mmCIF file of C-alpha atoms in Angstrom:
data_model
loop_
_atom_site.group_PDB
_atom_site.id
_atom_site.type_symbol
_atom_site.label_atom_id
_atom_site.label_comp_id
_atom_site.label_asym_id
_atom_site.label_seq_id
_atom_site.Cartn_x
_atom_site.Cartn_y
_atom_site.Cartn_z
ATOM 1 C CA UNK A 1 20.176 2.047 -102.799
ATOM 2 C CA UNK A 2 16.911 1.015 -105.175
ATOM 3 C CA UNK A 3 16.829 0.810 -108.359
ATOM 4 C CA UNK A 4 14.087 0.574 -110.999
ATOM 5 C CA UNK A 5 14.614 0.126 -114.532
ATOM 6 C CA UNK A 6 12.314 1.455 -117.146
ATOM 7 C CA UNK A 7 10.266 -0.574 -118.880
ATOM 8 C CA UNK A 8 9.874 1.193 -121.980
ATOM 9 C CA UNK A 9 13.102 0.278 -123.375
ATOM 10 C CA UNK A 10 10.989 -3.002 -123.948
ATOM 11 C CA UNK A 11 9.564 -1.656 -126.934
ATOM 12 C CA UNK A 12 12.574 -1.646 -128.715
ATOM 13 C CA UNK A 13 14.203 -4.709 -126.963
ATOM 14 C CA UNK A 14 16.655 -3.225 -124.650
ATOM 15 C CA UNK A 15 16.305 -5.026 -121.455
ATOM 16 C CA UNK A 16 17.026 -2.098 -118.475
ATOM 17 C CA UNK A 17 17.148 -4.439 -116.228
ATOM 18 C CA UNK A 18 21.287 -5.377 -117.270
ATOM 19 C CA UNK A 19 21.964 -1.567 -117.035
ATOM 20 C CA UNK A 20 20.689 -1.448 -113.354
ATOM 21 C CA UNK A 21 22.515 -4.825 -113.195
ATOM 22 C CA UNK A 22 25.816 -3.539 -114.258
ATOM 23 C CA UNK A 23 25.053 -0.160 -113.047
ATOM 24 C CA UNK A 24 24.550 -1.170 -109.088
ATOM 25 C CA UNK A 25 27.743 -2.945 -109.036
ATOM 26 C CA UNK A 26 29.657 0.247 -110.468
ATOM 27 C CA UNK A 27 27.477 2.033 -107.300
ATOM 28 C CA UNK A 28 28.865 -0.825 -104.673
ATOM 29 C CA UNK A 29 32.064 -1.065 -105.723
ATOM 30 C CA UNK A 30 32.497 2.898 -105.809
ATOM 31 C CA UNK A 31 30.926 3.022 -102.548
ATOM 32 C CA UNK A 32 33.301 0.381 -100.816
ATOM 33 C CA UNK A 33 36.420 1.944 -102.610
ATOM 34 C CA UNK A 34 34.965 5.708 -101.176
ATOM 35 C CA UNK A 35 35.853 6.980 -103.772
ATOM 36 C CA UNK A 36 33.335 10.008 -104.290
ATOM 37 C CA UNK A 37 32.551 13.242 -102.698
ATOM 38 C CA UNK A 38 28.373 13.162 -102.184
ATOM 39 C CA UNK A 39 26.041 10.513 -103.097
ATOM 40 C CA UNK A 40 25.221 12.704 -106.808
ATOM 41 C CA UNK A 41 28.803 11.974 -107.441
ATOM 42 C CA UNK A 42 28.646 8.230 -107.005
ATOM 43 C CA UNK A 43 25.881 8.318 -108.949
ATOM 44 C CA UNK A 44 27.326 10.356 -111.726
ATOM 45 C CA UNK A 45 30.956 8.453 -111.277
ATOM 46 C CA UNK A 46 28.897 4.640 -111.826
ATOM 47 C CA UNK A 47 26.463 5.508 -114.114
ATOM 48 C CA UNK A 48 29.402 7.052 -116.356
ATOM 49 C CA UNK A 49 31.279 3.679 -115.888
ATOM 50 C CA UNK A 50 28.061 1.270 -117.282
ATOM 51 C CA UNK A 51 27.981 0.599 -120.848
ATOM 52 C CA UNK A 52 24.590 -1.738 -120.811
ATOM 53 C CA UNK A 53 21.806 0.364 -122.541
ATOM 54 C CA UNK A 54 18.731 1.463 -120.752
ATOM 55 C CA UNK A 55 17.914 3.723 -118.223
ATOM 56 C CA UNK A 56 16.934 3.467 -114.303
ATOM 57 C CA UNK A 57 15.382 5.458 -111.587
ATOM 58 C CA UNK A 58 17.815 5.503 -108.317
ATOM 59 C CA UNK A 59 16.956 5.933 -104.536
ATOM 60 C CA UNK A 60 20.227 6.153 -102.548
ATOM 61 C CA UNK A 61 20.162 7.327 -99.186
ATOM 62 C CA UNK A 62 23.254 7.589 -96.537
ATOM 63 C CA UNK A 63 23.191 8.020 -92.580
ATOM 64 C CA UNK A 64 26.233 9.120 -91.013
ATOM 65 C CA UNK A 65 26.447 10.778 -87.932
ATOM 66 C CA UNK A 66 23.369 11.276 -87.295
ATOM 67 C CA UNK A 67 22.738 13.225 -90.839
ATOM 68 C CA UNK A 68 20.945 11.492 -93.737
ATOM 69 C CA UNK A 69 21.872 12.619 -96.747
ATOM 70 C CA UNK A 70 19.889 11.668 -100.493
ATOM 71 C CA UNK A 71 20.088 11.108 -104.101
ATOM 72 C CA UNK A 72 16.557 10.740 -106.245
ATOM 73 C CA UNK A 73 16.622 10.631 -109.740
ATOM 74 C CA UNK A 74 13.264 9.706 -111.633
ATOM 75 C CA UNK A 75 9.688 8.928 -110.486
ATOM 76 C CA UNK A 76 10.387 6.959 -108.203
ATOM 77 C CA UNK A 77 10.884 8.057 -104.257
ATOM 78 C CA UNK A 78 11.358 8.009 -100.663
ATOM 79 C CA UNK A 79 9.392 8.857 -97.751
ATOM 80 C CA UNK A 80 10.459 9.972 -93.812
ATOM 81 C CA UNK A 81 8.516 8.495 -91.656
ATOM 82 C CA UNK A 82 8.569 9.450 -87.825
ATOM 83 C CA UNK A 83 6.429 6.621 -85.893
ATOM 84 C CA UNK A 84 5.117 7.225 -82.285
ATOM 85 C CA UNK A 85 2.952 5.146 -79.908
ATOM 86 C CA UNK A 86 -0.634 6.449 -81.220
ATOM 87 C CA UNK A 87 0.078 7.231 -85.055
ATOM 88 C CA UNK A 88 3.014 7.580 -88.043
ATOM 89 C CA UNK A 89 3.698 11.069 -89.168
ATOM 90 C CA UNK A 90 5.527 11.670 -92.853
ATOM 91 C CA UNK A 91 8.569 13.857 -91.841
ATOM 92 C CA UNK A 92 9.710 14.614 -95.582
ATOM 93 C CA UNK A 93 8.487 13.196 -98.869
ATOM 94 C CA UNK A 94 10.759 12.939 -102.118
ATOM 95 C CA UNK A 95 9.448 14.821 -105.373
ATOM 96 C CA UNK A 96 8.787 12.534 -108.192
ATOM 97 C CA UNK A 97 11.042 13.700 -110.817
ATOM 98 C CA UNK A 98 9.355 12.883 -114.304
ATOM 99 C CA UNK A 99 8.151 14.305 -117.509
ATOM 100 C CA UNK A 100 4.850 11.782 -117.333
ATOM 101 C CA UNK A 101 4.216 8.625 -116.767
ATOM 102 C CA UNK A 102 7.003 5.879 -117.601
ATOM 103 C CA UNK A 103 9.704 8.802 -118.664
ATOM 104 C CA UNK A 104 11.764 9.906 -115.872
ATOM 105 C CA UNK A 105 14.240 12.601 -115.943
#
């Protein structure tokens, strides 16, 4: 799990970075407890449970049996990468999910 917070909650001093704080603990401690159905829903179950203001991008990704399964939300992103003897091909890459520039959905 990453997590990035967004800097333009400077401008009216809110400092994101206590909401991805407090908002990756709700995200550990929901993950230990299993407590949720997909990775969405542990992101939608911890961000529900974090009162700090602000707002964060969120990378989560989950191997398990051999399936990897995702969870993007905002600009930033992930890449697949398949690497061989002679060169590194880019299996999948993640659509950045934004409005523009420093506003994520």
């Amino acid at each position: 799990c990453a997590l990035d917070g967004v800097g333009g909650w400077i401008e009216i001093l809110i400092d994101s970075g206590l909401m991805t704080k407090e908002l990756i603990k709700h995200i550990a401690s929901n993950y230990d407890s299993g407590s949720f159905e997909n990775l969405h829903d542990l992101l939608d179950k911890s961000v529900r449970m974090t009162k700090a203001k602000g707002s964060t991008t969120c990378v989560m990704a989950k191997l398990e049996d051999s399936c990897m399964s995702t969870c993007n939300l905002g600009d930033s992103g992930y890449l697949l990468l398949r690497p061989s003897s002679t060169h590194t091909s880019v299996v999948y890459k993640s659509v950045s999910q934004q409005h523009y520039f420093n506003c994520p959905f």
